[in-house]
Tab-separated table of C-alpha atoms in Angstrom:
chain	number	residue	atom	x	y	z
X	1	ASP	CA	19.199	-8.730	-2.810
X	2	GLY	CA	17.402	-5.647	-4.052
X	3	GLY	CA	14.729	-4.245	-1.841
X	4	ILE	CA	13.556	-1.806	0.754
X	5	THR	CA	14.648	-1.915	4.358
X	6	GLN	CA	12.947	-0.205	7.246
X	7	SER	CA	14.318	-0.022	10.717
X	8	PRO	CA	13.563	-0.693	13.416
X	9	LYS	CA	10.716	-3.181	13.131
X	10	TYR	CA	9.214	-2.053	16.444
X	11	LEU	CA	9.702	1.337	18.035
X	12	PHE	CA	8.471	2.648	21.356
X	13	ARG	CA	8.508	6.285	22.363
X	14	LYS	CA	7.131	8.507	25.068
X	15	GLU	CA	4.581	11.132	24.159
X	16	GLY	CA	6.174	14.456	23.332
X	17	GLN	CA	9.287	12.999	21.729
X	18	ASN	CA	10.140	13.214	18.062
X	19	VAL	CA	11.119	9.935	16.426
X	20	THR	CA	12.702	9.197	13.054
X	21	LEU	CA	11.894	6.110	11.015
X	22	SER	CA	14.458	4.880	8.543
X	23	CYS	CA	13.792	3.780	4.964
X	24	GLU	CA	16.506	2.689	2.547
X	25	GLN	CA	16.186	1.214	-0.936
X	26	ASN	CA	18.733	-0.258	-3.328
X	27	LEU	CA	16.378	-0.604	-6.276
X	28	ASN	CA	17.657	2.593	-7.905
X	29	HIS	CA	14.117	3.966	-7.792
X	30	ASP	CA	13.588	7.691	-8.131
X	31	ALA	CA	10.330	7.909	-6.204
X	32	MET	CA	9.758	7.058	-2.551
X	33	TYR	CA	6.677	7.173	-0.374
X	34	TRP	CA	5.581	6.983	3.237
X	35	TYR	CA	2.228	5.524	4.231
X	36	ARG	CA	0.473	5.031	7.499
X	37	GLN	CA	-1.626	1.904	7.963
X	38	ASP	CA	-4.353	1.784	10.587
X	39	PRO	CA	-6.900	-1.032	11.036
X	40	GLY	CA	-9.903	-0.518	8.790
X	41	GLN	CA	-8.433	2.549	7.091
X	42	GLY	CA	-6.107	1.044	4.523
X	43	LEU	CA	-2.940	2.885	3.577
X	44	ARG	CA	-2.882	6.654	3.707
X	45	LEU	CA	-0.147	8.679	2.041
X	46	ILE	CA	1.931	10.870	4.336
X	47	TYR	CA	4.681	12.224	2.076
X	48	TYR	CA	6.232	11.312	-1.226
X	49	SER	CA	9.326	12.262	-3.145
X	50	GLN	CA	9.779	11.903	-6.870
X	51	ILE	CA	13.377	13.043	-6.951
X	52	VAL	CA	16.245	13.843	-4.611
X	53	ASN	CA	15.915	17.117	-2.692
X	54	ASP	CA	12.207	17.379	-3.488
X	55	PHE	CA	9.147	16.036	-1.707
X	56	GLN	CA	5.429	16.721	-1.492
X	57	LYS	CA	2.790	16.372	1.183
X	58	GLY	CA	0.374	13.519	0.920
X	59	ASP	CA	-3.096	13.311	2.388
X	60	ILE	CA	-2.107	13.256	6.063
X	61	ALA	CA	1.176	15.169	6.332
X	62	GLU	CA	0.376	17.138	9.485
X	63	GLY	CA	2.713	16.244	12.324
X	64	TYR	CA	5.267	14.573	10.056
X	65	SER	CA	8.408	15.713	8.254
X	66	VAL	CA	10.749	14.107	5.726
X	67	SER	CA	14.004	14.694	3.912
X	68	ARG	CA	15.423	13.302	0.690
X	69	GLU	CA	19.116	14.071	0.603
X	70	LYS	CA	20.065	10.821	-1.094
X	71	LYS	CA	18.296	8.758	-3.705
X	72	GLU	CA	18.476	5.671	-1.510
X	73	SER	CA	17.103	7.177	1.677
X	74	PHE	CA	13.818	8.780	2.721
X	75	PRO	CA	13.588	9.112	6.523
X	76	LEU	CA	10.320	10.069	8.180
X	77	THR	CA	10.172	12.053	11.420
X	78	VAL	CA	7.071	11.721	13.530
X	79	THR	CA	6.928	14.903	15.541
X	80	SER	CA	5.281	15.610	18.852
X	81	ALA	CA	2.646	17.560	16.910
X	82	GLN	CA	1.201	14.333	15.463
X	83	LYS	CA	-1.859	13.684	17.579
X	84	ASN	CA	-2.193	9.942	17.009
X	85	PRO	CA	1.281	8.667	16.142
X	86	THR	CA	0.783	5.033	17.143
X	87	ALA	CA	0.473	3.165	13.852
X	88	PHE	CA	2.170	0.890	11.343
X	89	TYR	CA	4.347	2.887	8.929
X	90	LEU	CA	5.169	1.611	5.467
X	91	CYS	CA	7.785	2.922	3.085
X	92	ALA	CA	7.579	2.261	-0.653
X	93	SER	CA	9.444	3.108	-3.812
X	94	SER	CA	8.806	3.105	-7.528
X	95	THR	CA	10.475	4.017	-10.768
X	96	SER	CA	9.513	7.362	-12.217
X	97	GLY	CA	9.021	5.905	-15.647
X	98	THR	CA	6.037	4.336	-17.303
X	99	ASN	CA	5.404	1.547	-14.819
X	100	GLY	CA	1.884	2.678	-14.157
X	101	GLY	CA	2.657	3.543	-10.573
X	102	GLU	CA	3.559	0.079	-9.301
X	103	GLN	CA	5.167	0.436	-5.896
X	104	TYR	CA	7.419	-1.855	-3.886
X	105	PHE	CA	7.032	-1.927	-0.139
X	106	GLY	CA	9.288	-2.361	2.836
X	107	PRO	CA	8.469	-4.531	5.864
X	108	GLY	CA	7.157	-1.633	7.927
X	109	THR	CA	7.835	-0.126	11.336
X	110	ARG	CA	5.289	-0.426	14.106
X	111	LEU	CA	5.460	2.696	16.261
X	112	THR	CA	3.902	2.792	19.694
X	113	VAL	CA	3.747	6.066	21.582
X	114	THR	CA	2.661	6.064	25.217
L	1	ALA	CA	-10.693	13.472	-5.068
L	2	GLN	CA	-10.127	9.935	-6.223
L	3	SER	CA	-11.333	7.212	-3.901
L	4	VAL	CA	-11.375	3.446	-3.779
L	5	SER	CA	-14.083	1.412	-2.081
L	6	GLN	CA	-13.726	-2.129	-0.876
L	7	HIS	CA	-17.119	-3.241	0.313
L	8	ASN	CA	-16.126	-6.396	2.128
L	9	HIS	CA	-14.117	-5.623	5.228
L	10	HIS	CA	-13.957	-9.169	6.535
L	11	VAL	CA	-14.527	-12.370	4.610
L	12	ILE	CA	-14.464	-15.869	6.047
L	13	LEU	CA	-14.369	-18.850	3.701
L	14	SER	CA	-13.716	-22.540	3.900
L	15	GLU	CA	-10.950	-24.066	1.829
L	16	ALA	CA	-11.953	-24.747	-1.784
L	17	ALA	CA	-14.645	-22.059	-1.729
L	18	SER	CA	-14.640	-19.447	-4.466
L	19	LEU	CA	-13.603	-15.895	-3.687
L	20	GLU	CA	-14.671	-12.573	-5.082
L	21	LEU	CA	-13.606	-9.306	-3.470
L	22	GLY	CA	-15.183	-6.127	-4.687
L	23	CYS	CA	-13.333	-2.936	-5.597
L	24	ASN	CA	-14.843	0.228	-7.022
L	25	TYR	CA	-13.070	3.487	-7.746
L	26	SER	CA	-14.167	6.994	-8.464
L	27	TYR	CA	-12.240	8.562	-11.321
L	28	GLY	CA	-13.417	9.241	-14.822
L	29	GLY	CA	-10.114	9.204	-16.655
L	30	THR	CA	-7.542	6.590	-17.503
L	31	VAL	CA	-6.538	4.480	-14.527
L	32	ASN	CA	-4.007	1.849	-13.655
L	33	LEU	CA	-5.354	-0.659	-11.167
L	34	PHE	CA	-3.657	-2.899	-8.658
L	35	TRP	CA	-4.377	-5.543	-6.079
L	36	TYR	CA	-1.844	-5.896	-3.289
L	37	VAL	CA	-1.769	-8.595	-0.635
L	38	GLN	CA	-0.346	-8.539	2.880
L	39	TYR	CA	0.192	-12.009	4.339
L	40	PRO	CA	0.573	-12.167	8.111
L	41	GLY	CA	3.994	-10.855	9.065
L	42	GLN	CA	5.056	-10.208	5.485
L	43	HIS	CA	5.620	-7.256	3.168
L	44	LEU	CA	2.806	-5.815	1.159
L	45	GLN	CA	3.288	-7.351	-2.277
L	46	LEU	CA	1.757	-6.999	-5.699
L	47	LEU	CA	-0.834	-9.611	-6.606
L	48	LEU	CA	-1.760	-8.325	-10.049
L	49	LYS	CA	-2.137	-5.156	-12.075
L	50	TYR	CA	-4.091	-3.747	-14.991
L	51	PHE	CA	-2.719	-1.045	-17.259
L	52	SER	CA	-4.470	-1.611	-20.590
L	53	GLY	CA	-5.571	-4.317	-23.000
L	54	ASP	CA	-7.364	-7.474	-21.923
L	55	PRO	CA	-9.595	-6.490	-19.006
L	56	LEU	CA	-9.160	-9.911	-17.416
L	57	VAL	CA	-5.764	-10.027	-15.792
L	58	LYS	CA	-4.092	-12.937	-14.105
L	59	GLY	CA	-1.785	-12.645	-11.164
L	60	ILE	CA	0.208	-14.824	-8.854
L	61	LYS	CA	-1.146	-17.807	-6.924
L	62	GLY	CA	-4.163	-18.325	-9.170
L	63	PHE	CA	-5.738	-14.924	-8.611
L	64	GLU	CA	-7.382	-12.946	-11.386
L	65	ALA	CA	-9.234	-9.664	-11.639
L	66	GLU	CA	-11.609	-8.170	-14.148
L	67	PHE	CA	-11.659	-4.498	-15.064
L	68	ILE	CA	-15.158	-3.319	-15.974
L	69	LYS	CA	-14.833	0.266	-17.075
L	70	SER	CA	-18.557	0.955	-17.193
L	71	LYS	CA	-18.904	-0.094	-13.578
L	72	PHE	CA	-15.654	1.481	-12.352
L	73	SER	CA	-14.835	-1.888	-10.849
L	74	PHE	CA	-11.822	-4.145	-10.532
L	75	ASN	CA	-12.964	-7.205	-8.615
L	76	LEU	CA	-10.552	-9.865	-7.472
L	77	ARG	CA	-11.399	-13.545	-7.908
L	78	LYS	CA	-10.026	-16.955	-7.159
L	79	PRO	CA	-11.937	-20.149	-8.015
L	80	SER	CA	-10.740	-22.167	-5.029
L	81	VAL	CA	-9.067	-20.613	-1.993
L	82	GLN	CA	-6.497	-22.258	0.217
L	83	TRP	CA	-5.677	-21.755	3.873
L	84	SER	CA	-2.487	-19.989	2.739
L	85	ASP	CA	-4.599	-17.256	1.104
L	86	THR	CA	-5.437	-15.907	4.549
L	87	ALA	CA	-4.265	-12.298	4.297
L	88	GLU	CA	-5.385	-8.725	3.888
L	89	TYR	CA	-6.089	-7.603	0.341
L	90	PHE	CA	-5.889	-4.018	-0.881
L	91	CYS	CA	-7.165	-2.548	-4.100
L	92	ALA	CA	-5.333	0.546	-5.383
L	93	VAL	CA	-5.683	3.033	-8.214
L	94	ASN	CA	-3.104	5.197	-9.940
L	95	THR	CA	-4.579	8.144	-11.770
L	96	GLY	CA	-1.395	9.346	-13.387
L	97	PHE	CA	0.613	11.218	-10.792
L	98	GLN	CA	2.761	8.349	-9.544
L	99	LYS	CA	0.586	8.148	-6.441
L	100	LEU	CA	-1.570	5.236	-5.419
L	101	VAL	CA	-4.932	5.617	-3.709
L	102	PHE	CA	-5.709	2.543	-1.623
L	103	GLY	CA	-8.948	1.039	-0.464
L	104	THR	CA	-9.492	0.222	3.178
L	105	GLY	CA	-8.617	-3.430	2.699
L	106	THR	CA	-10.394	-6.754	3.069
L	107	ARG	CA	-9.293	-9.280	5.646
L	108	LEU	CA	-9.732	-12.807	4.332
L	109	LEU	CA	-9.710	-15.752	6.676
L	110	VAL	CA	-9.704	-19.193	5.122
L	111	SER	CA	-10.511	-22.021	7.478
L	112	PRO	CA	-8.944	-25.402	6.770
């Protein structure tokens, strides 16, 4: 089955700790994205990568970091500098061709920091 | 900066009622438009999309949307909703840089 996997589904961390969220896709997509979803705020773009070894900041990149060493993988690290890390995190991917930007989403990781 | 507005944050309907969810965007150039749906406990998935051509587009599960360029709108409609349509609906715009700008979402509750 082709798709996007995110693990774990639920993640709990203590304040002050960095945590890395996993995102893997087997759709052979060039582009990958990380969003944060908060109630009443929709999806906000954290980081995106259009090609391996390259990535750009989205609208709310502060307190987050990413890497793109492999086409299939785009892990997101939530650092201790992120002031409100508790949220639902969604990973997505898309082709880099003329698909108009259609993105495919993973199941999400719900992060709770206490 | 581009933005997307969804005016209805919460909508409650009875089964068989008609649905219309509003979506307006702010961008003067060529846009690709999307509606995504998030059913409880499920992935965000594409409902329908508009790239060009006929401004009335049909999607899955009986949904349709109309692109009105002069109004910068892309409203979602369904003639008769079902309990299984209970979900959160997101409008999104792509302005050409492989990035989507999402609205804040509309939570639809359909009572049986």
